[in-house]
């Protein structure tokens, strides 16, 4: 496996993250907001400025709210309008998750999105790991014309789910890309690549930062976490990951 065959995709939620990804040698950006909520649609301003600041291809998360992936008609209409905006700003793809009440792929809506976006990449994000039958879901996404599936192998981390990811790769049989995500680090990346048989990885590679203007008994969030903390892509973590892959004999970056 040569150097150009392994793609490192950075899950970014700020322009700072995007800049770190580019400086450290990442290959692709997935742009989000609200990462503690599992990722939400990035703002228009974030997409515009990120596009100005990097030449890396950007996949935009399009998700109208936190929690699950069973959307009302109003939420789906918002999702479609957001897609029009981010595609118009030049992203190369979108990442979405659409499930029905039985935790199957919402085929009607997914087909509408493929018709709406015939010339960009469609990525089904880790909502895939919630599907009732992953084999059927994978085949459905192939038939619907999706380009990539992001997965942690239905476990909390890609390392824990790596054997199932390998089975997904086998079933996909080059019909759709499989992108491991979840808890990927410099210490486990080479193992995940080798065992799963993939050539790309996704992660935020982040560390905790603080904004102590929020350090107060007055909270602006219902989340239990420290209100002053937020995540930023770590140049050290990302550099260590890329360095570890370059040093590993199988696969080699």
Tab-separated table of C-alpha atoms in Angstrom:
chain	number	residue	atom	x	y	z
A	1	UNK	CA	0.000	0.000	0.000
A	2	UNK	CA	1.596	3.269	-1.028
A	3	UNK	CA	1.504	6.673	0.560
A	4	UNK	CA	-1.315	8.075	-1.560
A	5	UNK	CA	-3.756	5.286	-0.790
A	6	UNK	CA	-4.449	6.126	2.858
A	7	UNK	CA	-6.780	9.047	3.477
A	8	UNK	CA	-7.003	10.749	6.850
A	9	UNK	CA	-10.296	12.595	7.273
A	10	UNK	CA	-10.496	15.080	10.131
A	11	UNK	CA	-13.795	15.786	11.844
A	12	UNK	CA	-13.599	19.560	12.277
A	13	UNK	CA	-15.934	21.999	13.978
A	14	UNK	CA	-13.999	25.248	13.588
A	15	UNK	CA	-11.729	27.079	11.189
A	16	UNK	CA	-8.909	26.425	13.662
A	17	UNK	CA	-9.515	22.670	13.287
A	18	UNK	CA	-9.483	22.999	9.506
A	19	UNK	CA	-6.172	24.859	9.553
A	20	UNK	CA	-4.558	22.293	11.855
A	21	UNK	CA	-5.758	19.486	9.590
A	22	UNK	CA	-4.177	21.099	6.555
A	23	UNK	CA	-0.889	21.932	8.258
A	24	UNK	CA	-0.506	18.427	9.677
A	25	UNK	CA	-1.076	16.595	6.407
A	26	UNK	CA	-4.687	15.419	6.549
A	27	UNK	CA	-6.427	14.732	3.268
A	28	UNK	CA	-10.105	15.552	3.794
A	29	UNK	CA	-12.367	17.466	6.178
A	30	UNK	CA	-15.759	16.565	7.560
A	31	UNK	CA	-17.137	19.901	8.756
A	32	UNK	CA	-19.634	19.955	11.629
A	33	UNK	CA	-20.994	22.006	14.439
A	34	UNK	CA	-22.097	20.652	17.804
A	35	UNK	CA	-19.691	17.735	18.073
A	36	UNK	CA	-20.715	16.985	21.696
A	37	UNK	CA	-24.203	16.382	20.250
A	38	UNK	CA	-22.897	13.930	17.661
A	39	UNK	CA	-22.419	16.545	14.956
A	40	UNK	CA	-24.850	19.048	13.454
A	41	UNK	CA	-25.002	21.109	10.272
A	42	UNK	CA	-22.208	23.721	10.206
A	43	UNK	CA	-23.184	27.360	9.879
A	44	UNK	CA	-23.042	29.175	6.564
A	45	UNK	CA	-20.225	31.336	7.896
A	46	UNK	CA	-18.178	28.348	9.010
A	47	UNK	CA	-18.479	26.678	5.610
A	48	UNK	CA	-17.610	29.878	3.761
A	49	UNK	CA	-14.556	30.730	5.849
A	50	UNK	CA	-13.341	27.114	5.914
A	51	UNK	CA	-13.541	27.029	2.126
A	52	UNK	CA	-11.482	30.221	1.978
A	53	UNK	CA	-8.830	28.882	4.359
A	54	UNK	CA	-8.160	25.412	2.964
A	55	UNK	CA	-7.792	23.594	-0.317
A	56	UNK	CA	-8.698	20.291	1.311
A	57	UNK	CA	-11.969	18.757	0.098
A	58	UNK	CA	-14.798	19.360	2.569
A	59	UNK	CA	-17.627	16.997	3.404
A	60	UNK	CA	-20.388	18.854	5.265
A	61	UNK	CA	-22.427	17.130	7.931
A	62	UNK	CA	-26.102	17.896	7.348
A	63	UNK	CA	-28.119	17.091	10.455
A	64	UNK	CA	-30.935	19.362	11.618
A	65	UNK	CA	-30.991	18.357	15.285
A	66	UNK	CA	-29.353	16.236	17.978
A	67	UNK	CA	-30.550	12.790	19.142
A	68	UNK	CA	-31.760	10.297	16.536
A	69	UNK	CA	-32.283	10.211	12.795
A	70	UNK	CA	-36.046	9.903	12.373
A	71	UNK	CA	-36.970	13.352	11.115
A	72	UNK	CA	-40.291	15.145	10.792
A	73	UNK	CA	-41.258	16.556	7.408
A	74	UNK	CA	-40.279	20.026	8.606
A	75	UNK	CA	-36.866	18.786	9.765
A	76	UNK	CA	-36.324	17.001	6.463
A	77	UNK	CA	-37.221	20.154	4.563
A	78	UNK	CA	-34.653	22.075	6.629
A	79	UNK	CA	-32.084	19.349	5.894
A	80	UNK	CA	-32.702	19.642	2.160
A	81	UNK	CA	-32.470	23.429	2.230
A	82	UNK	CA	-29.176	23.192	4.167
A	83	UNK	CA	-27.864	20.816	1.519
A	84	UNK	CA	-28.633	23.369	-1.194
A	85	UNK	CA	-26.687	26.017	0.749
A	86	UNK	CA	-23.556	23.967	1.478
A	87	UNK	CA	-23.417	22.477	-2.003
A	88	UNK	CA	-23.715	25.986	-3.409
A	89	UNK	CA	-20.679	26.976	-1.340
A	90	UNK	CA	-18.564	24.280	-2.960
A	91	UNK	CA	-18.378	21.313	-0.600
A	92	UNK	CA	-17.505	18.069	-2.355
A	93	UNK	CA	-19.983	15.981	-0.405
A	94	UNK	CA	-22.446	15.719	2.430
A	95	UNK	CA	-22.762	13.285	5.333
A	96	UNK	CA	-26.283	12.384	6.426
A	97	UNK	CA	-28.161	9.780	8.403
A	98	UNK	CA	-31.777	8.914	7.612
A	99	UNK	CA	-33.592	6.115	9.445
A	100	UNK	CA	-37.229	5.062	9.619
A	101	UNK	CA	-39.103	4.012	12.744
A	102	UNK	CA	-37.826	0.425	12.387
A	103	UNK	CA	-34.205	1.592	12.229
A	104	UNK	CA	-33.901	0.822	8.543
A	105	UNK	CA	-32.521	3.174	5.899
A	106	UNK	CA	-35.214	5.689	4.991
A	107	UNK	CA	-35.052	4.798	1.327
A	108	UNK	CA	-37.600	7.318	0.068
A	109	UNK	CA	-35.787	10.264	1.583
A	110	UNK	CA	-32.341	8.920	0.758
A	111	UNK	CA	-33.386	8.597	-2.878
A	112	UNK	CA	-34.621	12.183	-2.853
A	113	UNK	CA	-31.220	13.337	-1.583
A	114	UNK	CA	-29.386	11.397	-4.293
A	115	UNK	CA	-31.607	13.051	-6.893
A	116	UNK	CA	-30.981	16.430	-5.295
A	117	UNK	CA	-27.192	15.976	-5.297
A	118	UNK	CA	-26.259	14.000	-8.415
A	119	UNK	CA	-22.719	15.368	-8.682
A	120	UNK	CA	-21.344	15.214	-5.129
A	121	UNK	CA	-20.356	12.482	-2.709
A	122	UNK	CA	-23.036	11.116	-0.410
A	123	UNK	CA	-21.790	9.702	2.876
A	124	UNK	CA	-24.008	7.814	5.316
A	125	UNK	CA	-22.588	8.598	8.737
A	126	UNK	CA	-22.560	6.493	11.894
A	127	UNK	CA	-26.333	6.327	12.039
A	128	UNK	CA	-25.534	3.243	9.964
A	129	UNK	CA	-24.411	1.510	13.168
A	130	UNK	CA	-27.916	1.890	14.591
A	131	UNK	CA	-29.643	0.031	11.771
A	132	UNK	CA	-31.531	-3.144	12.618
A	133	UNK	CA	-29.797	-5.169	9.883
A	134	UNK	CA	-26.453	-3.769	8.779
A	135	UNK	CA	-26.125	-6.142	5.826
A	136	UNK	CA	-29.434	-5.036	4.368
A	137	UNK	CA	-28.598	-1.410	5.152
A	138	UNK	CA	-25.293	-1.687	3.303
A	139	UNK	CA	-26.954	-3.175	0.237
A	140	UNK	CA	-29.665	-0.503	0.373
A	141	UNK	CA	-27.065	2.273	0.397
A	142	UNK	CA	-25.273	0.733	-2.570
A	143	UNK	CA	-28.528	0.636	-4.514
A	144	UNK	CA	-29.329	4.206	-3.513
A	145	UNK	CA	-26.023	5.439	-4.923
A	146	UNK	CA	-24.232	6.405	-1.721
A	147	UNK	CA	-20.463	6.642	-1.998
A	148	UNK	CA	-19.262	5.924	1.536
A	149	UNK	CA	-20.363	4.538	4.908
A	150	UNK	CA	-18.866	5.760	8.154
A	151	UNK	CA	-18.871	3.114	10.870
A	152	UNK	CA	-17.334	2.035	14.156
A	153	UNK	CA	-18.423	-1.540	13.553
A	154	UNK	CA	-21.513	-1.081	15.738
A	155	UNK	CA	-19.330	-0.637	18.810
A	156	UNK	CA	-18.180	2.362	20.832
A	157	UNK	CA	-14.887	2.543	18.934
A	158	UNK	CA	-13.533	1.351	15.615
A	159	UNK	CA	-10.925	-0.742	17.403
A	160	UNK	CA	-13.631	-2.616	19.306
A	161	UNK	CA	-15.623	-3.110	16.114
A	162	UNK	CA	-12.735	-3.744	13.750
A	163	UNK	CA	-13.580	-7.387	13.011
A	164	UNK	CA	-17.110	-6.445	11.998
A	165	UNK	CA	-15.751	-3.574	9.919
A	166	UNK	CA	-13.683	-6.150	8.053
A	167	UNK	CA	-16.885	-8.090	7.327
A	168	UNK	CA	-18.497	-4.898	6.061
A	169	UNK	CA	-15.563	-4.330	3.724
A	170	UNK	CA	-15.943	-7.883	2.450
A	171	UNK	CA	-19.674	-7.475	1.820
A	172	UNK	CA	-19.153	-4.071	0.216
A	173	UNK	CA	-16.758	-5.667	-2.289
A	174	UNK	CA	-15.707	-2.280	-3.684
A	175	UNK	CA	-19.315	-1.268	-4.350
A	176	UNK	CA	-19.163	1.372	-1.616
A	177	UNK	CA	-16.347	2.756	0.549
A	178	UNK	CA	-16.111	1.862	4.236
A	179	UNK	CA	-14.696	4.577	6.502
A	180	UNK	CA	-13.784	3.514	10.079
A	181	UNK	CA	-14.492	6.150	12.718
A	182	UNK	CA	-14.542	6.361	16.488
A	183	UNK	CA	-11.663	6.472	18.944
A	184	UNK	CA	-8.910	6.255	16.337
A	185	UNK	CA	-5.462	7.170	17.663
A	186	UNK	CA	-1.810	6.899	16.736
A	187	UNK	CA	-1.660	3.736	18.836
A	188	UNK	CA	-4.441	1.827	17.080
A	189	UNK	CA	-4.690	3.310	13.568
A	190	UNK	CA	-2.325	0.856	11.854
A	191	UNK	CA	-4.113	-2.094	13.443
A	192	UNK	CA	-7.512	-0.856	12.278
A	193	UNK	CA	-6.244	-0.308	8.738
A	194	UNK	CA	-4.651	-3.749	8.571
A	195	UNK	CA	-7.412	-5.806	10.194
A	196	UNK	CA	-10.308	-4.026	8.505
A	197	UNK	CA	-8.603	-3.905	5.127
A	198	UNK	CA	-9.417	-0.245	4.540
A	199	UNK	CA	-7.449	2.696	3.193
A	200	UNK	CA	-9.019	5.615	5.056
A	201	UNK	CA	-9.710	6.723	8.622
A	202	UNK	CA	-11.892	9.369	10.254
A	203	UNK	CA	-11.425	11.123	13.579
A	204	UNK	CA	-11.408	14.427	15.402
A	205	UNK	CA	-7.955	13.742	16.917
A	206	UNK	CA	-8.861	16.365	19.456
A	207	UNK	CA	-7.951	17.623	22.873
A	208	UNK	CA	-9.842	19.660	25.451
A	209	UNK	CA	-9.606	23.446	25.389
A	210	UNK	CA	-11.195	25.960	27.717
A	211	UNK	CA	-13.000	29.269	27.533
A	212	UNK	CA	-13.196	30.408	31.148
A	213	UNK	CA	-15.657	33.171	30.400
A	214	UNK	CA	-18.178	30.312	30.731
A	215	UNK	CA	-16.765	29.068	34.053
A	216	UNK	CA	-19.643	30.123	36.262
A	217	UNK	CA	-22.551	28.784	38.269
A	218	UNK	CA	-24.699	30.310	35.497
A	219	UNK	CA	-24.915	27.701	32.757
A	220	UNK	CA	-25.960	28.228	29.157
A	221	UNK	CA	-26.243	24.518	28.399
A	222	UNK	CA	-28.261	21.587	29.689
A	223	UNK	CA	-25.282	19.272	29.177
A	224	UNK	CA	-23.574	17.862	32.255
A	225	UNK	CA	-20.046	18.519	31.001
A	226	UNK	CA	-17.945	21.461	32.158
A	227	UNK	CA	-19.466	24.460	30.368
A	228	UNK	CA	-16.028	26.027	29.918
A	229	UNK	CA	-14.633	23.066	27.974
A	230	UNK	CA	-14.699	22.488	24.245
A	231	UNK	CA	-12.775	20.310	21.804
A	232	UNK	CA	-10.187	21.345	19.244
A	233	UNK	CA	-8.227	19.241	16.774
A	234	UNK	CA	-4.799	18.626	18.286
A	235	UNK	CA	-1.814	19.138	16.002
A	236	UNK	CA	0.174	16.838	18.267
A	237	UNK	CA	-2.379	14.022	18.071
A	238	UNK	CA	-2.752	14.341	14.323
A	239	UNK	CA	0.982	14.526	13.686
A	240	UNK	CA	1.556	11.493	15.910
A	241	UNK	CA	-1.075	9.558	13.983
A	242	UNK	CA	0.443	10.353	10.606
A	243	UNK	CA	3.948	9.686	11.913
A	244	UNK	CA	2.912	6.325	13.346
A	245	UNK	CA	1.396	5.249	10.043
A	246	UNK	CA	4.463	6.361	8.124
A	247	UNK	CA	6.624	4.288	10.461
A	248	UNK	CA	4.460	1.171	10.333
A	249	UNK	CA	5.352	-1.474	7.822
A	250	UNK	CA	1.800	-2.640	7.118
A	251	UNK	CA	0.038	-0.604	5.983
A	252	UNK	CA	2.363	2.265	5.099
A	253	UNK	CA	1.257	5.850	4.672
